Amino acid sequence: MTIRAVVTLAIFMAWTLLLIPVQILLIRTGSPLMRRLPHAYHRSVAWLLRVKVRRIGHAPAAAPALFVSNHISWLDIVVLSAVLPASFIAKHEVGTWPFFGTLARLQRTVFVERDNRRRTAEHRDEMRERLEQGDNLILFPEGTSSDGLRIHSFKSAFFAAAERPVRGHMLNVQPVSIGYARLNHMPVGRRWMRIFAWVGDEDLLPHLWRFLKAGPSEAVVELHQPVTMEDFASRKGMAAWCHQRVLEGLSDINAGREPGQRSLPKPHHHHVHGHVAEAVPAGETPVATPGI
């Protein structure tokens, strides 16, 4: 396993270093391919990492769209980008990371200071500008990663980008559930979720190394019904509805179920802040549990 991990890491570095100058050139020339290359690159990285990605549902036919997803691991970037040609919205610290910060900038990531309320309007306007340019964006509205079994409450502030029309139309906002279903052809369950979940203060490289030695895996991405702000009384209502859809999807992924029936939006659906919701096994109902 160690030899395989070393070889995988070496191929990844060589392939990445080969494509970096290509993406720099595409960005500098404004080529439309600057949106497609990261998508193709991450599909190849998923294959290299032996991650089989199973997609359920479809993205809106036309860009732009705002995708809102739960967040489990650094691996989410590879998996979601392999499914969706999009840029990410990430905390500004990511842009300062050695090497991985460079990759984030080359994917044209929008960096935000999540805890700086004074800059919320500025970040919203930057998001809207990118959407007006025709870019799809992926948002992790929990503001942090989870353990793969639960989902923190969604912060509604950045849903403000969907409150006004983009390119003459109300913006499509699409909830996305991402989960890790199988490892070495066996269900992941609670016991092995730590192989995927990157939480707390754990350093990135040891977690990456442990994953590389773990074996082939399967990720599942469910793309839920797209909605617009016209379907809700407020952005908090939209955040709550998206949170519930993402939780239902993660519950099904973790339980090994096929997707169940998803309800349509209901205005005035309020959300209780300060809680995390847990994705539960088959036969049980998702509930909110006190935050840790």
PDB file of C-alpha atoms in Angstrom:
ATOM      1  CA  MET A   1       0.000   0.000   0.000  1.00  0.00           C
ATOM      2  CA  THR A   2       2.848   2.384   0.794  1.00  0.00           C
ATOM      3  CA  ILE A   3       4.506   1.821  -2.594  1.00  0.00           C
ATOM      4  CA  ARG A   4       1.193   2.391  -4.358  1.00  0.00           C
ATOM      5  CA  ALA A   5       0.642   5.586  -2.361  1.00  0.00           C
ATOM      6  CA  VAL A   6       4.102   6.892  -3.262  1.00  0.00           C
ATOM      7  CA  VAL A   7       3.596   6.142  -6.966  1.00  0.00           C
ATOM      8  CA  THR A   8       0.127   7.756  -6.909  1.00  0.00           C
ATOM      9  CA  LEU A   9       1.507  10.885  -5.262  1.00  0.00           C
ATOM     10  CA  ALA A  10       4.369  11.087  -7.772  1.00  0.00           C
ATOM     11  CA  ILE A  11       2.018  10.794 -10.767  1.00  0.00           C
ATOM     12  CA  PHE A  12      -0.334  13.362  -9.240  1.00  0.00           C
ATOM     13  CA  MET A  13       2.498  15.871  -8.785  1.00  0.00           C
ATOM     14  CA  ALA A  14       3.865  15.328 -12.289  1.00  0.00           C
ATOM     15  CA  TRP A  15       0.427  15.614 -13.934  1.00  0.00           C
ATOM     16  CA  THR A  16      -0.464  18.690 -11.895  1.00  0.00           C
ATOM     17  CA  LEU A  17       2.817  20.501 -12.581  1.00  0.00           C
ATOM     18  CA  LEU A  18       2.363  19.771 -16.283  1.00  0.00           C
ATOM     19  CA  LEU A  19      -1.100  21.369 -16.376  1.00  0.00           C
ATOM     20  CA  ILE A  20      -0.439  24.408 -14.159  1.00  0.00           C
ATOM     21  CA  PRO A  21       1.192  26.506 -16.932  1.00  0.00           C
ATOM     22  CA  VAL A  22      -1.617  25.477 -19.322  1.00  0.00           C
ATOM     23  CA  GLN A  23      -4.288  26.806 -16.949  1.00  0.00           C
ATOM     24  CA  ILE A  24      -2.274  29.995 -16.317  1.00  0.00           C
ATOM     25  CA  LEU A  25      -2.201  30.620 -20.065  1.00  0.00           C
ATOM     26  CA  LEU A  26      -5.940  29.935 -20.426  1.00  0.00           C
ATOM     27  CA  ILE A  27      -6.753  32.408 -17.634  1.00  0.00           C
ATOM     28  CA  ARG A  28      -4.479  35.115 -19.015  1.00  0.00           C
ATOM     29  CA  THR A  29      -5.996  34.819 -22.487  1.00  0.00           C
ATOM     30  CA  GLY A  30      -9.562  34.623 -21.165  1.00  0.00           C
ATOM     31  CA  SER A  31     -10.194  31.336 -22.949  1.00  0.00           C
ATOM     32  CA  PRO A  32     -13.498  29.579 -22.132  1.00  0.00           C
ATOM     33  CA  LEU A  33     -11.397  26.462 -21.604  1.00  0.00           C
ATOM     34  CA  MET A  34     -10.266  27.920 -18.266  1.00  0.00           C
ATOM     35  CA  ARG A  35     -13.625  26.701 -16.910  1.00  0.00           C
ATOM     36  CA  ARG A  36     -13.365  23.242 -18.488  1.00  0.00           C
ATOM     37  CA  LEU A  37      -9.768  22.299 -17.704  1.00  0.00           C
ATOM     38  CA  PRO A  38     -10.226  22.054 -13.890  1.00  0.00           C
ATOM     39  CA  HIS A  39     -13.278  19.844 -14.512  1.00  0.00           C
ATOM     40  CA  ALA A  40     -11.294  17.468 -16.752  1.00  0.00           C
ATOM     41  CA  TYR A  41      -8.279  17.641 -14.414  1.00  0.00           C
ATOM     42  CA  HIS A  42     -10.279  16.596 -11.348  1.00  0.00           C
ATOM     43  CA  ARG A  43     -11.916  13.763 -13.242  1.00  0.00           C
ATOM     44  CA  SER A  44      -8.438  12.432 -13.966  1.00  0.00           C
ATOM     45  CA  VAL A  45      -7.377  12.966 -10.329  1.00  0.00           C
ATOM     46  CA  ALA A  46     -10.436  11.051  -9.099  1.00  0.00           C
ATOM     47  CA  TRP A  47      -9.443   8.182 -11.386  1.00  0.00           C
ATOM     48  CA  LEU A  48      -5.855   8.351 -10.124  1.00  0.00           C
ATOM     49  CA  LEU A  49      -6.998   8.291  -6.497  1.00  0.00           C
ATOM     50  CA  ARG A  50      -9.258   5.310  -7.311  1.00  0.00           C
ATOM     51  CA  VAL A  51     -12.380   7.225  -6.362  1.00  0.00           C
ATOM     52  CA  LYS A  52     -15.418   6.085  -8.336  1.00  0.00           C
ATOM     53  CA  VAL A  53     -17.821   9.029  -8.514  1.00  0.00           C
ATOM     54  CA  ARG A  54     -21.525   8.225  -8.855  1.00  0.00           C
ATOM     55  CA  ARG A  55     -23.773  11.127  -9.803  1.00  0.00           C
ATOM     56  CA  ILE A  56     -27.507  11.217  -9.116  1.00  0.00           C
ATOM     57  CA  GLY A  57     -29.555  13.932 -10.812  1.00  0.00           C
ATOM     58  CA  HIS A  58     -28.543  16.698 -13.195  1.00  0.00           C
ATOM     59  CA  ALA A  59     -27.306  20.270 -13.053  1.00  0.00           C
ATOM     60  CA  PRO A  60     -29.256  23.101 -14.714  1.00  0.00           C
ATOM     61  CA  ALA A  61     -28.706  23.085 -18.462  1.00  0.00           C
ATOM     62  CA  ALA A  62     -27.467  26.678 -18.570  1.00  0.00           C
ATOM     63  CA  ALA A  63     -24.942  28.500 -16.417  1.00  0.00           C
ATOM     64  CA  PRO A  64     -24.704  30.268 -14.097  1.00  0.00           C
ATOM     65  CA  ALA A  65     -25.883  28.389 -11.013  1.00  0.00           C
ATOM     66  CA  LEU A  66     -25.025  28.425  -7.328  1.00  0.00           C
ATOM     67  CA  PHE A  67     -24.504  24.924  -5.922  1.00  0.00           C
ATOM     68  CA  VAL A  68     -24.736  24.542  -2.134  1.00  0.00           C
ATOM     69  CA  SER A  69     -23.196  21.413  -0.678  1.00  0.00           C
ATOM     70  CA  ASN A  70     -22.318  19.810   2.623  1.00  0.00           C
ATOM     71  CA  HIS A  71     -18.577  19.646   3.293  1.00  0.00           C
ATOM     72  CA  ILE A  72     -16.695  16.593   4.577  1.00  0.00           C
ATOM     73  CA  SER A  73     -13.141  16.681   3.278  1.00  0.00           C
ATOM     74  CA  TRP A  74     -10.533  18.155   0.956  1.00  0.00           C
ATOM     75  CA  LEU A  75     -11.602  15.274  -1.294  1.00  0.00           C
ATOM     76  CA  ASP A  76     -14.930  17.064  -1.870  1.00  0.00           C
ATOM     77  CA  ILE A  77     -13.073  19.497  -4.146  1.00  0.00           C
ATOM     78  CA  VAL A  78     -11.932  16.659  -6.412  1.00  0.00           C
ATOM     79  CA  VAL A  79     -15.294  14.874  -6.419  1.00  0.00           C
ATOM     80  CA  LEU A  80     -17.537  17.918  -6.929  1.00  0.00           C
ATOM     81  CA  SER A  81     -15.259  19.403  -9.576  1.00  0.00           C
ATOM     82  CA  ALA A  82     -15.250  16.056 -11.386  1.00  0.00           C
ATOM     83  CA  VAL A  83     -19.059  16.310 -11.592  1.00  0.00           C
ATOM     84  CA  LEU A  84     -19.542  20.061 -12.057  1.00  0.00           C
ATOM     85  CA  PRO A  85     -17.556  22.581 -14.112  1.00  0.00           C
ATOM     86  CA  ALA A  86     -17.521  25.259 -11.423  1.00  0.00           C
ATOM     87  CA  SER A  87     -15.377  27.420  -9.162  1.00  0.00           C
ATOM     88  CA  PHE A  88     -15.492  27.179  -5.383  1.00  0.00           C
ATOM     89  CA  ILE A  89     -16.174  29.700  -2.657  1.00  0.00           C
ATOM     90  CA  ALA A  90     -13.594  29.124   0.079  1.00  0.00           C
ATOM     91  CA  LYS A  91     -12.297  30.768   3.229  1.00  0.00           C
ATOM     92  CA  HIS A  92      -9.481  33.204   2.502  1.00  0.00           C
ATOM     93  CA  GLU A  93      -6.920  31.107   4.435  1.00  0.00           C
ATOM     94  CA  VAL A  94      -7.036  28.481   1.674  1.00  0.00           C
ATOM     95  CA  GLY A  95      -5.445  30.958  -0.734  1.00  0.00           C
ATOM     96  CA  THR A  96      -2.366  31.167   1.531  1.00  0.00           C
ATOM     97  CA  TRP A  97      -1.712  27.424   1.650  1.00  0.00           C
ATOM     98  CA  PRO A  98       1.467  26.265  -0.113  1.00  0.00           C
ATOM     99  CA  PHE A  99       0.759  24.498  -3.432  1.00  0.00           C
ATOM    100  CA  PHE A 100      -2.939  23.807  -2.717  1.00  0.00           C
ATOM    101  CA  GLY A 101      -3.577  27.543  -2.477  1.00  0.00           C
ATOM    102  CA  THR A 102      -2.087  27.872  -5.959  1.00  0.00           C
ATOM    103  CA  LEU A 103      -4.406  25.148  -7.259  1.00  0.00           C
ATOM    104  CA  ALA A 104      -7.376  26.934  -5.687  1.00  0.00           C
ATOM    105  CA  ARG A 105      -6.449  30.212  -7.369  1.00  0.00           C
ATOM    106  CA  LEU A 106      -6.031  28.455 -10.715  1.00  0.00           C
ATOM    107  CA  GLN A 107      -9.568  27.121 -10.355  1.00  0.00           C
ATOM    108  CA  ARG A 108     -10.545  30.779  -9.917  1.00  0.00           C
ATOM    109  CA  THR A 109     -11.801  30.259  -6.373  1.00  0.00           C
ATOM    110  CA  VAL A 110     -13.686  33.130  -4.730  1.00  0.00           C
ATOM    111  CA  PHE A 111     -12.034  33.704  -1.344  1.00  0.00           C
ATOM    112  CA  VAL A 112     -14.166  35.067   1.495  1.00  0.00           C
ATOM    113  CA  GLU A 113     -13.676  35.969   5.142  1.00  0.00           C
ATOM    114  CA  ARG A 114     -16.551  34.030   6.620  1.00  0.00           C
ATOM    115  CA  ASP A 115     -16.313  35.630  10.083  1.00  0.00           C
ATOM    116  CA  ASN A 116     -15.984  39.205   8.842  1.00  0.00           C
ATOM    117  CA  ARG A 117     -19.556  40.551   8.719  1.00  0.00           C
ATOM    118  CA  ARG A 118     -18.339  43.935   7.511  1.00  0.00           C
ATOM    119  CA  ARG A 119     -17.132  42.358   4.267  1.00  0.00           C
ATOM    120  CA  THR A 120     -20.248  40.233   3.656  1.00  0.00           C
ATOM    121  CA  ALA A 121     -21.696  42.713   1.139  1.00  0.00           C
ATOM    122  CA  GLU A 122     -18.337  42.924  -0.649  1.00  0.00           C
ATOM    123  CA  HIS A 123     -18.139  39.133  -0.930  1.00  0.00           C
ATOM    124  CA  ARG A 124     -21.749  38.964  -2.119  1.00  0.00           C
ATOM    125  CA  ASP A 125     -20.984  41.479  -4.865  1.00  0.00           C
ATOM    126  CA  GLU A 126     -17.892  39.524  -5.928  1.00  0.00           C
ATOM    127  CA  MET A 127     -19.975  36.365  -6.153  1.00  0.00           C
ATOM    128  CA  ARG A 128     -22.616  38.165  -8.202  1.00  0.00           C
ATOM    129  CA  GLU A 129     -19.949  39.538 -10.547  1.00  0.00           C
ATOM    130  CA  ARG A 130     -18.627  36.051 -11.204  1.00  0.00           C
ATOM    131  CA  LEU A 131     -22.144  34.728 -11.755  1.00  0.00           C
ATOM    132  CA  GLU A 132     -22.835  37.561 -14.197  1.00  0.00           C
ATOM    133  CA  GLN A 133     -19.747  36.419 -16.100  1.00  0.00           C
ATOM    134  CA  GLY A 134     -21.367  33.011 -16.512  1.00  0.00           C
ATOM    135  CA  ASP A 135     -19.414  31.117 -13.851  1.00  0.00           C
ATOM    136  CA  ASN A 136     -21.003  28.360 -11.789  1.00  0.00           C
ATOM    137  CA  LEU A 137     -20.065  28.590  -8.096  1.00  0.00           C
ATOM    138  CA  ILE A 138     -19.998  25.944  -5.370  1.00  0.00           C
ATOM    139  CA  LEU A 139     -20.681  27.108  -1.805  1.00  0.00           C
ATOM    140  CA  PHE A 140     -20.179  25.179   1.461  1.00  0.00           C
ATOM    141  CA  PRO A 141     -22.753  27.025   3.599  1.00  0.00           C
ATOM    142  CA  GLU A 142     -21.840  25.179   6.803  1.00  0.00           C
ATOM    143  CA  GLY A 143     -18.691  27.291   6.889  1.00  0.00           C
ATOM    144  CA  THR A 144     -16.615  24.290   7.990  1.00  0.00           C
ATOM    145  CA  SER A 145     -16.260  20.570   7.338  1.00  0.00           C
ATOM    146  CA  SER A 146     -18.277  17.926   9.176  1.00  0.00           C
ATOM    147  CA  ASP A 147     -17.604  14.323  10.190  1.00  0.00           C
ATOM    148  CA  GLY A 148     -19.545  12.924   7.224  1.00  0.00           C
ATOM    149  CA  LEU A 149     -22.399  11.790   9.464  1.00  0.00           C
ATOM    150  CA  ARG A 150     -23.894  15.138  10.413  1.00  0.00           C
ATOM    151  CA  ILE A 151     -24.505  18.496   8.766  1.00  0.00           C
ATOM    152  CA  HIS A 152     -24.084  21.812  10.546  1.00  0.00           C
ATOM    153  CA  SER A 153     -26.662  24.561  10.049  1.00  0.00           C
ATOM    154  CA  PHE A 154     -26.369  26.510   6.800  1.00  0.00           C
ATOM    155  CA  LYS A 155     -25.322  30.139   7.110  1.00  0.00           C
ATOM    156  CA  SER A 156     -27.795  32.167   5.078  1.00  0.00           C
ATOM    157  CA  ALA A 157     -25.672  35.297   4.508  1.00  0.00           C
ATOM    158  CA  PHE A 158     -24.149  34.168   1.192  1.00  0.00           C
ATOM    159  CA  PHE A 159     -27.533  33.116  -0.181  1.00  0.00           C
ATOM    160  CA  ALA A 160     -27.960  36.884  -0.620  1.00  0.00           C
ATOM    161  CA  ALA A 161     -26.272  36.515  -4.019  1.00  0.00           C
ATOM    162  CA  ALA A 162     -29.514  34.873  -5.201  1.00  0.00           C
ATOM    163  CA  GLU A 163     -31.832  37.656  -4.057  1.00  0.00           C
ATOM    164  CA  ARG A 164     -31.515  39.690  -7.260  1.00  0.00           C
ATOM    165  CA  PRO A 165     -31.649  38.610 -10.916  1.00  0.00           C
ATOM    166  CA  VAL A 166     -28.460  37.453 -12.623  1.00  0.00           C
ATOM    167  CA  ARG A 167     -28.321  37.914 -16.386  1.00  0.00           C
ATOM    168  CA  GLY A 168     -31.970  38.908 -16.359  1.00  0.00           C
ATOM    169  CA  HIS A 169     -33.209  35.810 -14.515  1.00  0.00           C
ATOM    170  CA  MET A 170     -33.467  34.699 -10.911  1.00  0.00           C
ATOM    171  CA  LEU A 171     -30.456  32.566 -10.072  1.00  0.00           C
ATOM    172  CA  ASN A 172     -30.785  28.785  -9.941  1.00  0.00           C
ATOM    173  CA  VAL A 173     -29.660  27.535  -6.524  1.00  0.00           C
ATOM    174  CA  GLN A 174     -29.142  23.776  -6.425  1.00  0.00           C
ATOM    175  CA  PRO A 175     -28.601  21.794  -3.204  1.00  0.00           C
ATOM    176  CA  VAL A 176     -25.992  19.045  -3.492  1.00  0.00           C
ATOM    177  CA  SER A 177     -25.398  16.084  -1.169  1.00  0.00           C
ATOM    178  CA  ILE A 178     -21.934  14.556  -1.178  1.00  0.00           C
ATOM    179  CA  GLY A 179     -21.086  11.391   0.726  1.00  0.00           C
ATOM    180  CA  TYR A 180     -18.586   8.560   0.771  1.00  0.00           C
ATOM    181  CA  ALA A 181     -20.374   5.239   0.463  1.00  0.00           C
ATOM    182  CA  ARG A 182     -17.774   2.507  -0.008  1.00  0.00           C
ATOM    183  CA  LEU A 183     -14.150   1.777   0.854  1.00  0.00           C
ATOM    184  CA  ASN A 184     -12.426  -1.335  -0.464  1.00  0.00           C
ATOM    185  CA  HIS A 185     -15.844  -2.334  -1.898  1.00  0.00           C
ATOM    186  CA  MET A 186     -17.420  -2.357   1.590  1.00  0.00           C
ATOM    187  CA  PRO A 187     -19.883   0.139   3.151  1.00  0.00           C
ATOM    188  CA  VAL A 188     -18.017   2.921   4.923  1.00  0.00           C
ATOM    189  CA  GLY A 189     -20.299   3.351   7.949  1.00  0.00           C
ATOM    190  CA  ARG A 190     -19.242   5.243  11.050  1.00  0.00           C
ATOM    191  CA  ARG A 191     -16.118   3.175  11.615  1.00  0.00           C
ATOM    192  CA  TRP A 192     -14.296   4.127   8.420  1.00  0.00           C
ATOM    193  CA  MET A 193     -15.678   7.614   7.799  1.00  0.00           C
ATOM    194  CA  ARG A 194     -12.553   9.082   9.436  1.00  0.00           C
ATOM    195  CA  ILE A 195     -10.607   7.967   6.350  1.00  0.00           C
ATOM    196  CA  PHE A 196     -12.583  10.583   4.401  1.00  0.00           C
ATOM    197  CA  ALA A 197     -13.656  13.213   6.926  1.00  0.00           C
ATOM    198  CA  TRP A 198     -11.097  15.971   7.491  1.00  0.00           C
ATOM    199  CA  VAL A 199     -12.228  17.838  10.584  1.00  0.00           C
ATOM    200  CA  GLY A 200     -10.837  19.762  13.510  1.00  0.00           C
ATOM    201  CA  ASP A 201      -7.184  20.718  13.534  1.00  0.00           C
ATOM    202  CA  GLU A 202      -5.870  17.638  11.720  1.00  0.00           C
ATOM    203  CA  ASP A 203      -3.042  18.473   9.329  1.00  0.00           C
ATOM    204  CA  LEU A 204      -3.771  17.982   5.657  1.00  0.00           C
ATOM    205  CA  LEU A 205      -0.753  15.903   4.620  1.00  0.00           C
ATOM    206  CA  PRO A 206      -1.140  13.096   7.222  1.00  0.00           C
ATOM    207  CA  HIS A 207      -4.821  12.824   6.315  1.00  0.00           C
ATOM    208  CA  LEU A 208      -3.987  12.723   2.610  1.00  0.00           C
ATOM    209  CA  TRP A 209      -1.363  10.037   3.206  1.00  0.00           C
ATOM    210  CA  ARG A 210      -3.789   7.891   5.228  1.00  0.00           C
ATOM    211  CA  PHE A 211      -6.355   8.154   2.452  1.00  0.00           C
ATOM    212  CA  LEU A 212      -3.863   7.212  -0.258  1.00  0.00           C
ATOM    213  CA  LYS A 213      -3.057   3.983   1.603  1.00  0.00           C
ATOM    214  CA  ALA A 214      -6.687   3.095   2.292  1.00  0.00           C
ATOM    215  CA  GLY A 215      -7.782   1.572  -1.024  1.00  0.00           C
ATOM    216  CA  PRO A 216     -10.403   2.219  -3.737  1.00  0.00           C
ATOM    217  CA  SER A 217     -13.539   4.106  -2.732  1.00  0.00           C
ATOM    218  CA  GLU A 218     -16.882   5.336  -4.027  1.00  0.00           C
ATOM    219  CA  ALA A 219     -18.246   8.859  -3.657  1.00  0.00           C
ATOM    220  CA  VAL A 220     -21.886   9.705  -4.335  1.00  0.00           C
ATOM    221  CA  VAL A 221     -23.107  13.139  -5.407  1.00  0.00           C
ATOM    222  CA  GLU A 222     -26.851  13.829  -5.489  1.00  0.00           C
ATOM    223  CA  LEU A 223     -27.956  16.961  -7.336  1.00  0.00           C
ATOM    224  CA  HIS A 224     -31.325  18.008  -5.938  1.00  0.00           C
ATOM    225  CA  GLN A 225     -34.137  20.100  -7.404  1.00  0.00           C
ATOM    226  CA  PRO A 226     -32.888  23.598  -8.337  1.00  0.00           C
ATOM    227  CA  VAL A 227     -34.836  26.489  -6.801  1.00  0.00           C
ATOM    228  CA  THR A 228     -34.830  30.274  -6.995  1.00  0.00           C
ATOM    229  CA  MET A 229     -35.433  32.941  -4.373  1.00  0.00           C
ATOM    230  CA  GLU A 230     -38.941  33.358  -5.808  1.00  0.00           C
ATOM    231  CA  ASP A 231     -39.805  30.022  -4.162  1.00  0.00           C
ATOM    232  CA  PHE A 232     -39.149  31.376  -0.655  1.00  0.00           C
ATOM    233  CA  ALA A 233     -40.111  34.198   1.654  1.00  0.00           C
ATOM    234  CA  SER A 234     -36.482  34.902   2.587  1.00  0.00           C
ATOM    235  CA  ARG A 235     -32.936  33.665   2.119  1.00  0.00           C
ATOM    236  CA  LYS A 236     -33.205  31.996   5.537  1.00  0.00           C
ATOM    237  CA  GLY A 237     -36.113  29.998   4.165  1.00  0.00           C
ATOM    238  CA  MET A 238     -34.018  28.997   1.154  1.00  0.00           C
ATOM    239  CA  ALA A 239     -31.081  28.030   3.394  1.00  0.00           C
ATOM    240  CA  ALA A 240     -33.344  25.889   5.590  1.00  0.00           C
ATOM    241  CA  TRP A 241     -34.921  24.086   2.602  1.00  0.00           C
ATOM    242  CA  CYS A 242     -31.526  23.423   1.020  1.00  0.00           C
ATOM    243  CA  HIS A 243     -30.209  22.147   4.359  1.00  0.00           C
ATOM    244  CA  GLN A 244     -33.067  19.642   4.630  1.00  0.00           C
ATOM    245  CA  ARG A 245     -32.594  18.351   1.072  1.00  0.00           C
ATOM    246  CA  VAL A 246     -28.841  17.937   1.577  1.00  0.00           C
ATOM    247  CA  LEU A 247     -29.428  16.130   4.874  1.00  0.00           C
ATOM    248  CA  GLU A 248     -31.930  13.740   3.270  1.00  0.00           C
ATOM    249  CA  GLY A 249     -29.454  12.992   0.496  1.00  0.00           C
ATOM    250  CA  LEU A 250     -26.588  12.339   2.907  1.00  0.00           C
ATOM    251  CA  SER A 251     -28.833  10.074   4.999  1.00  0.00           C
ATOM    252  CA  ASP A 252     -29.639   7.980   1.927  1.00  0.00           C
ATOM    253  CA  ILE A 253     -25.986   7.831   0.857  1.00  0.00           C
ATOM    254  CA  ASN A 254     -24.799   6.724   4.314  1.00  0.00           C
ATOM    255  CA  ALA A 255     -27.563   4.127   4.585  1.00  0.00           C
ATOM    256  CA  GLY A 256     -26.895   2.728   1.104  1.00  0.00           C
ATOM    257  CA  ARG A 257     -30.416   3.632  -0.036  1.00  0.00           C
ATOM    258  CA  GLU A 258     -31.549   4.878  -3.392  1.00  0.00           C
ATOM    259  CA  PRO A 259     -32.795   8.494  -3.215  1.00  0.00           C
ATOM    260  CA  GLY A 260     -36.217   8.887  -1.615  1.00  0.00           C
ATOM    261  CA  GLN A 261     -38.984  11.330  -2.474  1.00  0.00           C
ATOM    262  CA  ARG A 262     -37.871  14.945  -2.069  1.00  0.00           C
ATOM    263  CA  SER A 263     -40.421  17.608  -1.151  1.00  0.00           C
ATOM    264  CA  LEU A 264     -40.863  20.885  -3.016  1.00  0.00           C
ATOM    265  CA  PRO A 265     -40.136  24.239  -1.347  1.00  0.00           C
ATOM    266  CA  LYS A 266     -42.521  25.602   1.260  1.00  0.00           C
ATOM    267  CA  PRO A 267     -42.277  29.304   2.157  1.00  0.00           C
ATOM    268  CA  HIS A 268     -41.770  30.319   5.804  1.00  0.00           C
ATOM    269  CA  HIS A 269     -39.848  27.127   6.582  1.00  0.00           C
ATOM    270  CA  HIS A 270     -37.780  28.291   9.551  1.00  0.00           C
ATOM    271  CA  HIS A 271     -34.466  26.863  10.655  1.00  0.00           C
ATOM    272  CA  VAL A 272     -33.089  26.524  14.184  1.00  0.00           C
ATOM    273  CA  HIS A 273     -29.549  27.866  14.351  1.00  0.00           C
ATOM    274  CA  GLY A 274     -26.780  26.490  16.543  1.00  0.00           C
ATOM    275  CA  HIS A 275     -27.584  22.850  15.794  1.00  0.00           C
ATOM    276  CA  VAL A 276     -26.183  20.110  13.665  1.00  0.00           C
ATOM    277  CA  ALA A 277     -28.383  17.609  11.897  1.00  0.00           C
ATOM    278  CA  GLU A 278     -27.347  13.994  11.640  1.00  0.00           C
ATOM    279  CA  ALA A 279     -27.747  11.743   8.626  1.00  0.00           C
ATOM    280  CA  VAL A 280     -29.295   8.623  10.053  1.00  0.00           C
ATOM    281  CA  PRO A 281     -29.639   4.969   8.958  1.00  0.00           C
ATOM    282  CA  ALA A 282     -32.588   3.530   7.052  1.00  0.00           C
ATOM    283  CA  GLY A 283     -35.932   3.560   8.793  1.00  0.00           C
ATOM    284  CA  GLU A 284     -35.184   6.590  10.980  1.00  0.00           C
ATOM    285  CA  THR A 285     -36.063  10.245  10.574  1.00  0.00           C
ATOM    286  CA  PRO A 286     -33.345  12.939  10.403  1.00  0.00           C
ATOM    287  CA  VAL A 287     -33.368  15.028  13.569  1.00  0.00           C
ATOM    288  CA  ALA A 288     -31.531  18.062  14.867  1.00  0.00           C
ATOM    289  CA  THR A 289     -29.078  17.343  17.672  1.00  0.00           C
ATOM    290  CA  PRO A 290     -27.247  19.844  19.885  1.00  0.00           C
ATOM    291  CA  GLY A 291     -24.049  21.265  18.425  1.00  0.00           C
ATOM    292  CA  ILE A 292     -20.732  20.007  19.745  1.00  0.00           C
TER     293      ILE A 292
END
